[in-house]
Short mmCIF file of C-alpha atoms in Angstrom, two decimals:
data_model
loop_
_atom_site.label_atom_id
_atom_site.label_comp_id
_atom_site.label_asym_id
_atom_site.label_seq_id
_atom_site.Cartn_x
_atom_site.Cartn_y
_atom_site.Cartn_z
CA MET A 1145 -7.63 -43.96 -31.11
CA SER A 1146 -6.12 -44.82 -34.40
CA GLY A 1147 -4.38 -42.12 -35.92
CA LYS A 1148 -6.44 -43.01 -38.81
CA PRO A 1149 -9.41 -39.93 -40.86
CA ARG A 1150 -12.80 -42.05 -40.12
CA LEU A 1151 -16.06 -41.66 -42.25
CA THR A 1152 -19.33 -41.36 -41.08
CA TYR A 1153 -21.74 -41.69 -43.76
CA LEU A 1154 -24.19 -43.76 -45.66
CA ASN A 1155 -22.73 -47.22 -46.57
CA GLY A 1156 -22.63 -45.84 -50.65
CA ARG A 1157 -21.25 -43.42 -52.50
CA GLY A 1158 -23.47 -40.01 -52.36
CA ARG A 1159 -21.55 -37.23 -51.47
CA MET A 1160 -18.83 -38.96 -49.46
CA GLU A 1161 -17.15 -40.74 -52.71
CA SER A 1162 -15.20 -37.82 -53.51
CA ILE A 1163 -13.43 -38.26 -49.80
CA ARG A 1164 -12.98 -42.16 -50.22
CA TRP A 1165 -11.14 -41.22 -53.89
CA LEU A 1166 -8.82 -38.59 -52.50
CA LEU A 1167 -7.40 -40.29 -49.64
CA ALA A 1168 -6.88 -43.14 -51.44
CA ALA A 1169 -5.10 -40.93 -54.23
CA ALA A 1170 -2.69 -39.75 -51.74
CA GLY A 1171 -2.66 -43.24 -50.39
CA VAL A 1172 -4.17 -42.35 -46.54
CA GLU A 1173 -5.35 -45.20 -44.92
CA PHE A 1174 -9.37 -44.52 -43.16
CA GLU A 1175 -12.07 -45.95 -40.80
CA GLU A 1176 -15.70 -46.06 -41.85
CA ILE A 1177 -18.64 -45.95 -40.00
CA PHE A 1178 -22.08 -46.91 -42.16
CA LEU A 1179 -25.32 -44.69 -40.87
CA GLU A 1180 -27.50 -47.28 -40.88
CA THR A 1181 -30.93 -46.07 -39.18
CA LYS A 1182 -32.64 -42.82 -38.87
CA GLU A 1183 -31.62 -43.27 -34.68
CA GLN A 1184 -28.03 -44.14 -35.84
CA TYR A 1185 -28.13 -40.61 -37.08
CA GLU A 1186 -29.94 -38.66 -35.25
CA LYS A 1187 -27.76 -39.63 -32.11
CA ILE A 1188 -24.72 -38.69 -33.65
CA ILE A 1189 -26.58 -35.06 -33.86
CA LYS A 1190 -27.64 -35.10 -30.58
CA ASP A 1191 -24.31 -36.11 -29.14
CA GLY A 1192 -23.37 -32.57 -31.12
CA SER A 1193 -20.83 -34.00 -33.43
CA LEU A 1194 -22.39 -32.13 -36.77
CA MET A 1195 -21.76 -28.70 -37.24
CA PHE A 1196 -24.59 -28.21 -39.55
CA GLN A 1197 -26.95 -31.51 -38.88
CA GLN A 1198 -25.74 -33.11 -41.92
CA VAL A 1199 -23.09 -35.74 -42.97
CA PRO A 1200 -20.72 -36.37 -44.73
CA LEU A 1201 -18.71 -36.43 -41.54
CA VAL A 1202 -14.60 -36.88 -41.47
CA GLU A 1203 -12.88 -37.02 -38.11
CA ILE A 1204 -9.18 -36.11 -39.20
CA ASP A 1205 -6.04 -34.58 -36.90
CA GLY A 1206 -8.80 -33.54 -34.19
CA MET A 1207 -11.40 -31.59 -35.99
CA LYS A 1208 -15.08 -32.82 -36.74
CA MET A 1209 -15.26 -31.96 -40.25
CA VAL A 1210 -17.91 -31.46 -42.07
CA GLN A 1211 -18.94 -29.64 -45.68
CA THR A 1212 -17.57 -31.93 -48.40
CA ARG A 1213 -16.05 -29.02 -50.12
CA ALA A 1214 -14.52 -28.04 -46.82
CA ILE A 1215 -13.35 -31.28 -46.31
CA LEU A 1216 -11.57 -31.94 -49.92
CA SER A 1217 -10.03 -28.80 -49.66
CA TYR A 1218 -8.47 -29.69 -46.61
CA ILE A 1219 -7.36 -32.86 -47.78
CA ALA A 1220 -5.72 -31.68 -50.91
CA GLY A 1221 -4.46 -29.44 -48.61
CA LYS A 1222 -2.17 -31.33 -46.34
CA TYR A 1223 -1.06 -33.94 -49.13
CA ASN A 1224 0.25 -31.81 -51.48
CA LEU A 1225 -2.49 -32.40 -53.99
CA TYR A 1226 -3.45 -28.50 -53.81
CA GLY A 1227 -0.70 -27.30 -56.37
CA LYS A 1228 2.64 -25.26 -55.62
CA ASP A 1229 0.49 -21.32 -55.17
CA LEU A 1230 -2.40 -19.38 -54.97
CA LYS A 1231 -2.68 -19.25 -59.07
CA GLU A 1232 -2.22 -23.33 -59.50
CA ARG A 1233 -5.09 -23.48 -56.40
CA ALA A 1234 -6.65 -21.15 -58.24
CA LEU A 1235 -7.15 -23.36 -61.94
CA ILE A 1236 -7.91 -26.97 -59.47
CA ASP A 1237 -10.77 -24.86 -57.57
CA MET A 1238 -12.07 -24.03 -60.83
CA TYR A 1239 -11.59 -27.30 -62.55
CA VAL A 1240 -12.87 -28.94 -59.57
CA GLU A 1241 -15.87 -26.80 -59.25
CA GLY A 1242 -16.98 -27.78 -62.81
CA ILE A 1243 -16.72 -31.27 -62.24
CA ILE A 1244 -18.37 -31.16 -59.06
CA ASP A 1245 -21.51 -29.84 -61.04
CA LEU A 1246 -21.36 -32.78 -63.14
CA MET A 1247 -21.34 -35.20 -60.24
CA GLN A 1248 -24.37 -33.57 -58.76
CA MET A 1249 -26.04 -34.76 -61.27
CA ILE A 1250 -25.17 -37.78 -61.18
CA LEU A 1251 -25.94 -37.89 -57.83
CA MET A 1252 -29.03 -36.70 -58.16
CA PHE A 1253 -29.97 -38.88 -60.65
CA PRO A 1254 -31.08 -42.15 -58.43
CA PHE A 1255 -33.67 -39.32 -56.74
CA SER A 1256 -35.53 -38.64 -59.87
CA PRO A 1257 -38.52 -40.01 -60.36
CA PRO A 1258 -39.28 -42.50 -63.51
CA GLU A 1259 -40.63 -40.47 -65.87
CA ALA A 1260 -37.51 -38.15 -65.39
CA LYS A 1261 -34.72 -40.47 -65.93
CA GLU A 1262 -34.44 -40.21 -69.50
CA LYS A 1263 -34.31 -37.03 -69.72
CA ASN A 1264 -31.73 -36.26 -66.93
CA LEU A 1265 -29.56 -39.21 -69.09
CA ASP A 1266 -29.81 -37.06 -71.28
CA SER A 1267 -28.53 -34.06 -69.50
CA ILE A 1268 -25.77 -35.88 -68.23
CA LYS A 1269 -24.66 -37.07 -71.01
CA GLU A 1270 -25.29 -33.63 -72.71
CA ARG A 1271 -23.27 -31.74 -70.32
CA ALA A 1272 -20.39 -34.20 -70.14
CA THR A 1273 -20.24 -34.24 -74.07
CA ASN A 1274 -20.33 -30.44 -74.46
CA ARG A 1275 -19.83 -28.77 -71.28
CA TYR A 1276 -17.08 -30.19 -69.24
CA PHE A 1277 -15.46 -33.19 -71.23
CA PRO A 1278 -14.47 -31.05 -74.09
CA VAL A 1279 -12.47 -28.30 -71.47
CA PHE A 1280 -10.73 -30.83 -69.84
CA GLU A 1281 -9.68 -32.56 -73.43
CA LYS A 1282 -8.69 -29.15 -74.17
CA VAL A 1283 -6.42 -28.33 -71.25
CA LEU A 1284 -4.60 -31.87 -71.41
CA LYS A 1285 -3.75 -30.84 -75.85
CA GLN A 1286 -2.67 -27.86 -74.69
CA HIS A 1287 -0.22 -28.76 -72.26
CA GLY A 1288 0.60 -31.60 -73.51
CA GLN A 1289 0.87 -33.04 -70.03
CA ASP A 1290 0.01 -36.09 -67.85
CA PHE A 1291 -1.62 -34.08 -65.59
CA LEU A 1292 -4.31 -31.34 -65.41
CA VAL A 1293 -2.34 -28.29 -62.96
CA GLY A 1294 0.99 -27.99 -62.80
CA ASN A 1295 2.59 -30.69 -64.75
CA LYS A 1296 1.93 -32.52 -60.88
CA PHE A 1297 -1.18 -35.25 -59.77
CA SER A 1298 -3.29 -32.91 -57.96
CA TRP A 1299 -7.38 -32.86 -56.70
CA ALA A 1300 -7.69 -32.44 -59.98
CA ASP A 1301 -7.27 -35.07 -61.68
CA VAL A 1302 -8.59 -37.22 -59.10
CA GLN A 1303 -11.80 -35.53 -59.23
CA LEU A 1304 -11.66 -35.72 -63.02
CA ILE A 1305 -11.03 -39.75 -63.27
CA GLU A 1306 -13.74 -40.39 -60.60
CA ALA A 1307 -16.41 -38.68 -62.85
CA ILE A 1308 -15.30 -40.04 -65.87
CA LEU A 1309 -15.78 -43.80 -64.65
CA ALA A 1310 -18.99 -42.82 -63.36
CA VAL A 1311 -20.30 -41.17 -66.36
CA GLU A 1312 -18.85 -43.57 -68.14
CA GLU A 1313 -20.91 -45.90 -65.74
CA LYS A 1314 -24.04 -44.04 -66.97
CA VAL A 1315 -22.92 -43.52 -70.66
CA PRO A 1316 -20.11 -46.25 -71.71
CA ALA A 1317 -19.19 -44.68 -74.66
CA VAL A 1318 -19.15 -41.08 -74.15
CA LEU A 1319 -15.43 -40.89 -74.01
CA SER A 1320 -14.93 -41.79 -77.56
CA GLY A 1321 -14.67 -38.10 -78.88
CA PHE A 1322 -11.72 -36.91 -76.60
CA PRO A 1323 -8.78 -39.29 -77.14
CA GLN A 1324 -6.39 -37.12 -74.11
CA LEU A 1325 -9.40 -38.00 -71.68
CA GLN A 1326 -8.62 -41.67 -72.85
CA VAL A 1327 -5.09 -41.69 -72.32
CA PHE A 1328 -5.95 -39.97 -69.33
CA LYS A 1329 -8.20 -41.97 -68.18
CA ILE A 1330 -5.00 -44.82 -68.46
CA ARG A 1331 -2.57 -43.20 -66.95
CA MET A 1332 -4.32 -42.18 -63.58
CA SER A 1333 -6.25 -45.40 -63.93
CA ASN A 1334 -2.98 -47.21 -63.36
CA MET A 1335 -1.30 -45.01 -60.48
CA PRO A 1336 -0.52 -47.07 -57.57
CA THR A 1337 -3.13 -46.03 -55.09
CA ILE A 1338 -5.56 -45.35 -57.74
CA LYS A 1339 -5.28 -49.07 -59.38
CA LYS A 1340 -5.49 -49.89 -55.60
CA PHE A 1341 -8.86 -48.15 -55.17
CA LEU A 1342 -10.16 -49.28 -58.42
CA GLN A 1343 -9.57 -53.01 -57.40
CA PRO A 1344 -12.27 -55.21 -55.74
CA GLY A 1345 -12.22 -55.36 -51.35
CA SER A 1346 -11.35 -51.63 -51.62
CA PRO A 1347 -13.14 -49.09 -49.71
CA ARG A 1348 -14.74 -47.23 -53.59
CA LYS A 1349 -18.70 -47.86 -53.05
CA PRO A 1350 -20.53 -49.47 -56.11
CA PRO A 1351 -22.70 -47.68 -57.69
CA PRO A 1352 -26.09 -46.63 -55.91
CA ASP A 1353 -28.74 -49.29 -56.54
CA GLU A 1354 -32.50 -49.24 -55.00
CA HIS A 1355 -31.73 -50.45 -52.10
CA TYR A 1356 -28.92 -47.13 -51.18
CA VAL A 1357 -31.91 -45.23 -52.23
CA GLU A 1358 -34.12 -46.49 -49.46
CA THR A 1359 -31.88 -46.26 -47.22
CA VAL A 1360 -31.35 -42.41 -47.66
CA LEU A 1361 -34.49 -41.72 -47.84
CA LYS A 1362 -35.33 -43.75 -44.78
CA ILE A 1363 -32.48 -42.18 -42.75
CA PHE A 1364 -32.99 -38.06 -44.18
CA ARG A 1365 -36.33 -37.97 -44.91
CA LYS A 1366 -39.01 -36.23 -42.13
CA MET B 420 -5.90 -2.01 -68.44
CA ALA B 421 -7.02 -1.16 -65.24
CA GLY B 422 -5.68 -3.36 -63.28
CA LYS B 423 -8.78 -3.64 -61.23
CA PRO B 424 -10.60 -6.70 -61.14
CA LYS B 425 -13.64 -7.25 -63.97
CA LEU B 426 -16.99 -8.63 -62.70
CA HIS B 427 -18.99 -10.48 -65.41
CA TYR B 428 -22.72 -10.76 -64.30
CA SER B 429 -26.16 -9.16 -64.44
CA ASN B 430 -27.29 -6.38 -62.87
CA GLY B 431 -28.02 -7.85 -59.11
CA ARG B 432 -27.41 -9.84 -56.58
CA GLY B 433 -27.06 -13.96 -57.33
CA LYS B 434 -24.03 -15.94 -56.99
CA MET B 435 -21.93 -12.40 -57.87
CA GLU B 436 -23.08 -10.62 -54.23
CA SER B 437 -20.95 -12.96 -51.92
CA ILE B 438 -17.30 -11.33 -54.31
CA ARG B 439 -18.80 -8.06 -54.25
CA TRP B 440 -18.67 -7.87 -50.82
CA LEU B 441 -15.19 -10.08 -50.86
CA LEU B 442 -13.52 -7.41 -52.62
CA ALA B 443 -14.91 -4.50 -51.12
CA THR B 444 -14.58 -6.10 -47.41
CA ALA B 445 -10.49 -6.40 -48.62
CA GLY B 446 -11.20 -2.38 -50.66
CA VAL B 447 -10.21 -4.18 -54.02
CA GLU B 448 -12.13 -1.47 -55.88
CA PHE B 449 -13.38 -3.38 -58.75
CA GLU B 450 -15.62 -2.63 -62.17
CA GLU B 451 -19.05 -4.50 -63.06
CA GLN B 452 -19.39 -5.33 -67.11
CA PHE B 453 -23.98 -6.23 -66.29
CA ILE B 454 -24.78 -9.12 -68.75
CA GLU B 455 -28.45 -7.31 -69.69
CA LYS B 456 -29.56 -9.48 -72.80
CA LYS B 457 -29.38 -13.05 -73.69
CA GLU B 458 -27.01 -11.86 -76.42
CA ASP B 459 -24.69 -10.73 -73.77
CA LEU B 460 -24.41 -14.37 -72.55
CA GLU B 461 -24.01 -16.17 -76.07
CA LYS B 462 -21.72 -13.63 -76.73
CA LEU B 463 -19.41 -14.31 -73.65
CA ARG B 464 -19.60 -17.90 -74.41
CA ASN B 465 -18.59 -17.30 -78.01
CA ASP B 466 -15.32 -15.97 -77.69
CA GLY B 467 -14.20 -18.60 -75.30
CA TYR B 468 -14.51 -16.36 -72.16
CA LEU B 469 -16.32 -18.44 -69.93
CA LEU B 470 -14.91 -22.23 -68.54
CA PHE B 471 -18.46 -23.70 -68.55
CA GLN B 472 -20.05 -21.20 -70.61
CA GLN B 473 -21.39 -19.44 -67.36
CA VAL B 474 -21.68 -16.54 -64.98
CA PRO B 475 -20.39 -15.62 -62.37
CA MET B 476 -16.85 -14.78 -64.00
CA VAL B 477 -14.31 -12.34 -62.44
CA GLU B 478 -10.97 -11.29 -64.57
CA ILE B 479 -8.31 -11.03 -61.87
CA ASP B 480 -4.93 -11.12 -62.31
CA GLY B 481 -4.93 -12.34 -65.98
CA MET B 482 -7.60 -15.11 -65.11
CA LYS B 483 -10.78 -15.62 -66.61
CA MET B 484 -12.24 -17.15 -63.08
CA VAL B 485 -15.18 -18.62 -62.79
CA GLN B 486 -17.30 -20.93 -59.66
CA THR B 487 -17.90 -18.84 -57.16
CA ARG B 488 -16.08 -20.24 -54.56
CA ALA B 489 -13.14 -20.78 -56.75
CA ILE B 490 -13.35 -17.14 -56.84
CA GLY B 491 -13.97 -16.61 -53.16
CA SER B 492 -11.05 -18.83 -52.22
CA TYR B 493 -8.87 -16.75 -54.50
CA ILE B 494 -9.73 -13.43 -53.63
CA ALA B 495 -9.97 -14.75 -49.11
CA ALA B 496 -6.22 -16.03 -49.76
CA LYS B 497 -4.86 -12.94 -52.21
CA TYR B 498 -6.10 -10.64 -49.11
CA ASN B 499 -5.42 -12.47 -46.30
CA LEU B 500 -8.58 -13.46 -45.41
CA TYR B 501 -8.36 -17.19 -45.09
CA GLY B 502 -6.73 -17.93 -41.61
CA LYS B 503 -2.84 -18.24 -41.19
CA ASP B 504 -2.89 -21.86 -41.83
CA LEU B 505 -4.64 -25.20 -42.80
CA LYS B 506 -6.71 -25.91 -39.96
CA GLU B 507 -7.68 -22.33 -39.46
CA ARG B 508 -8.70 -22.54 -43.54
CA ALA B 509 -10.40 -25.60 -42.72
CA TRP B 510 -13.14 -23.67 -40.15
CA ILE B 511 -13.32 -20.79 -42.33
CA ASP B 512 -14.45 -22.98 -45.13
CA MET B 513 -16.68 -24.92 -43.23
CA TYR B 514 -18.22 -22.05 -42.23
CA VAL B 515 -18.23 -20.15 -45.47
CA GLU B 516 -20.39 -23.46 -46.68
CA GLY B 517 -22.67 -23.19 -44.18
CA THR B 518 -23.71 -19.48 -44.65
CA THR B 519 -23.78 -19.95 -48.69
CA ASP B 520 -26.26 -23.50 -47.83
CA LEU B 521 -27.97 -20.60 -46.36
CA MET B 522 -27.93 -17.98 -48.82
CA GLY B 523 -28.14 -20.49 -51.48
CA MET B 524 -32.29 -20.81 -50.25
CA ILE B 525 -32.95 -16.82 -50.01
CA MET B 526 -31.18 -16.43 -53.11
CA TYR B 527 -34.13 -19.10 -54.63
CA LEU B 528 -36.87 -17.72 -53.11
CA PRO B 529 -37.91 -14.68 -55.42
CA PHE B 530 -37.70 -17.82 -58.73
CA GLN B 531 -39.71 -20.26 -56.81
CA PRO B 532 -43.65 -20.67 -57.69
CA ALA B 533 -45.48 -18.37 -56.37
CA ASP B 534 -47.98 -20.72 -53.84
CA THR B 535 -44.49 -22.66 -52.35
CA LYS B 536 -43.59 -19.15 -51.50
CA GLU B 537 -44.45 -19.17 -47.69
CA LYS B 538 -43.94 -22.50 -46.72
CA ASN B 539 -40.03 -22.20 -48.48
CA LEU B 540 -39.64 -18.84 -46.78
CA ALA B 541 -41.06 -20.69 -43.43
CA LEU B 542 -37.99 -23.11 -44.42
CA ILE B 543 -35.86 -20.78 -44.29
CA ILE B 544 -36.35 -18.63 -41.30
CA GLU B 545 -36.36 -22.42 -39.45
CA ARG B 546 -33.04 -23.00 -41.31
CA ALA B 547 -31.67 -20.02 -40.29
CA THR B 548 -32.77 -19.85 -36.82
CA THR B 549 -32.22 -23.89 -35.66
CA ARG B 550 -29.28 -24.98 -38.04
CA TYR B 551 -27.41 -22.58 -38.87
CA PHE B 552 -27.15 -19.57 -36.84
CA PRO B 553 -27.23 -21.28 -33.62
CA VAL B 554 -23.53 -22.87 -35.06
CA TYR B 555 -22.38 -19.06 -35.39
CA GLU B 556 -23.40 -17.34 -32.68
CA LYS B 557 -22.18 -20.36 -30.00
CA ALA B 558 -18.23 -20.20 -32.04
CA LEU B 559 -18.69 -16.19 -30.25
CA LYS B 560 -19.62 -17.50 -27.41
CA ASP B 561 -16.72 -20.35 -27.19
CA HIS B 562 -13.78 -17.86 -27.46
CA GLY B 563 -15.86 -14.65 -26.32
CA GLN B 564 -13.27 -13.00 -30.09
CA ASP B 565 -15.10 -10.64 -32.01
CA TYR B 566 -14.53 -12.67 -35.40
CA LEU B 567 -15.26 -16.37 -36.07
CA VAL B 568 -11.34 -17.47 -36.18
CA GLY B 569 -8.64 -16.96 -35.54
CA ASN B 570 -8.99 -14.17 -33.75
CA LYS B 571 -8.63 -12.10 -36.74
CA LEU B 572 -11.15 -10.80 -40.37
CA SER B 573 -11.92 -13.62 -41.89
CA TRP B 574 -13.80 -14.51 -45.59
CA ALA B 575 -16.24 -16.16 -42.69
CA ASP B 576 -17.17 -13.07 -40.81
CA ILE B 577 -17.84 -11.35 -44.31
CA HIS B 578 -20.11 -13.97 -45.55
CA LEU B 579 -21.94 -14.19 -41.76
CA LEU B 580 -22.42 -10.86 -41.52
CA GLU B 581 -24.23 -10.87 -45.96
CA ALA B 582 -26.43 -14.09 -44.86
CA ILE B 583 -27.54 -12.00 -41.47
CA LEU B 584 -28.66 -9.01 -42.99
CA MET B 585 -30.20 -10.94 -46.08
CA ALA B 586 -32.12 -13.22 -43.74
CA GLU B 587 -32.73 -10.16 -41.40
CA GLU B 588 -34.20 -9.55 -45.03
CA CYS B 589 -36.95 -12.17 -44.85
CA LYS B 590 -37.56 -11.70 -40.89
CA PRO B 591 -36.36 -8.74 -39.38
CA ASP B 592 -36.10 -9.60 -35.79
CA ILE B 593 -34.69 -12.95 -36.81
CA LEU B 594 -31.30 -12.50 -34.21
CA SER B 595 -33.40 -11.94 -31.50
CA ALA B 596 -32.71 -14.96 -29.51
CA PHE B 597 -28.99 -14.18 -30.67
CA PRO B 598 -27.17 -12.08 -28.56
CA LEU B 599 -24.15 -12.37 -29.88
CA LEU B 600 -24.91 -11.95 -33.51
CA GLN B 601 -26.17 -9.10 -32.91
CA ALA B 602 -23.02 -7.19 -31.53
CA PHE B 603 -21.23 -9.47 -34.13
CA LYS B 604 -24.08 -7.35 -36.38
CA GLY B 605 -22.94 -4.04 -35.12
CA ARG B 606 -19.27 -4.83 -34.35
CA THR B 607 -18.98 -5.74 -38.27
CA SER B 608 -21.07 -3.06 -39.72
CA ASN B 609 -18.96 -0.59 -38.80
CA ILE B 610 -15.47 -1.90 -40.26
CA PRO B 611 -14.78 1.11 -42.87
CA THR B 612 -14.77 -0.96 -46.11
CA ILE B 613 -18.39 -2.59 -45.12
CA LYS B 614 -19.53 0.38 -43.42
CA LYS B 615 -18.30 2.12 -46.67
CA PHE B 616 -20.07 -1.21 -48.76
CA LEU B 617 -23.67 -0.97 -46.71
CA GLN B 618 -23.92 2.58 -48.00
CA PRO B 619 -26.08 4.19 -50.61
CA GLY B 620 -23.69 4.27 -53.78
CA SER B 621 -21.75 1.49 -53.00
CA GLN B 622 -21.27 -1.85 -55.20
CA ARG B 623 -23.59 -3.52 -53.46
CA LYS B 624 -27.03 -4.76 -55.17
CA PRO B 625 -30.30 -4.30 -54.05
CA PRO B 626 -32.85 -7.50 -52.82
CA THR B 627 -33.71 -8.84 -56.03
CA ASP B 628 -37.51 -8.04 -57.14
CA GLU B 629 -39.84 -8.66 -59.66
CA LYS B 630 -38.17 -6.98 -62.22
CA THR B 631 -34.45 -8.49 -61.85
CA VAL B 632 -36.75 -11.89 -61.42
CA ALA B 633 -38.33 -11.02 -64.60
CA MET B 634 -34.63 -10.30 -66.28
CA VAL B 635 -32.34 -13.55 -65.28
CA LYS B 636 -35.03 -15.50 -65.84
CA LYS B 637 -34.77 -14.37 -69.94
CA ILE B 638 -30.81 -14.57 -69.97
CA TYR B 639 -30.91 -17.76 -68.55
#
């Protein structure tokens, strides 16, 4: 037993990617098991490893953790990425939840029918530009600090850099109206652990392609 | 300034109900400002009160908190309903995420097209009885304690009771195969603050009816 957290998911971003980002940002090495067939998935359900029969699954500190938010909160708490007190945690939670809502749109995008894709892409662009990014632009402008909360690197910063890069993959000029976020993006990308994660050969997964979509449908569709 | 938390939402359960449960169980009195028409929501937005233009919003301790999970986590931690350490919190979070998923299905049921209702109701009952309730039944069985985590009342217990009652509204005998959950329901319902919340005249909201659905659709 290595003591490293062990992640079980498909070989793709999905709901596990935020967890990979957070562990990587915290400098934590982890192992991964990739689900490739329905049979593999059914086996781990039968083994009783999945509390609600769902992945992501992260084996960490003797627990078989499920539910993305629960896992992320635990990692953030453990690696001091959750602020210094309850109020800072509240801010981090609010920011993260907003970003997760935006990321959810990106998560679901590959699964939308072809005729809905253009509309969904417009929605992503609209929400990023009008609802979410302005909030973080304002936060950074108002306090003038490098990090979103408490002048210290936190889960909120990791979630935001992940979201910026994910949206940019779909809407390349999305940060054009957000000078603070442009600087934030560069700053975060240059943090040693994140820089390493952004290099080829890291556990970071590529954007979902048709093969990934097929695998998801194959494994999870009843 | 009252000092009491102030809840901004429409006059119905929706995403705010879990927060009402949590505050009530913690014995915290709260005020409510109901959004009755679109203009009320627009005003909150234009006044800059809603971080992401959405409700629920709870004014608490000088913050205008949004995002249901963030609000729930803050209240749970503030009122010692979040376990004693990081690991207990992890268990509470996992359990709460499960009941959130189940209650989410039930919450959306009245908003589904009429011809899908029967199928969706069947799915809710299937998920409740084969995916979710067995987990909590087993948790209680394994440790034999009154509460889900750390032998102490936590957010997980409050959320579970709320989910049980909502599921029973869908199918009254839904707990028939879960004796420990039945006992849990009886026990937890009798906790004084919860008992008070379950009585008529409390701030607990009734099940979502057609009138509420119509109102919600007009606002949002």
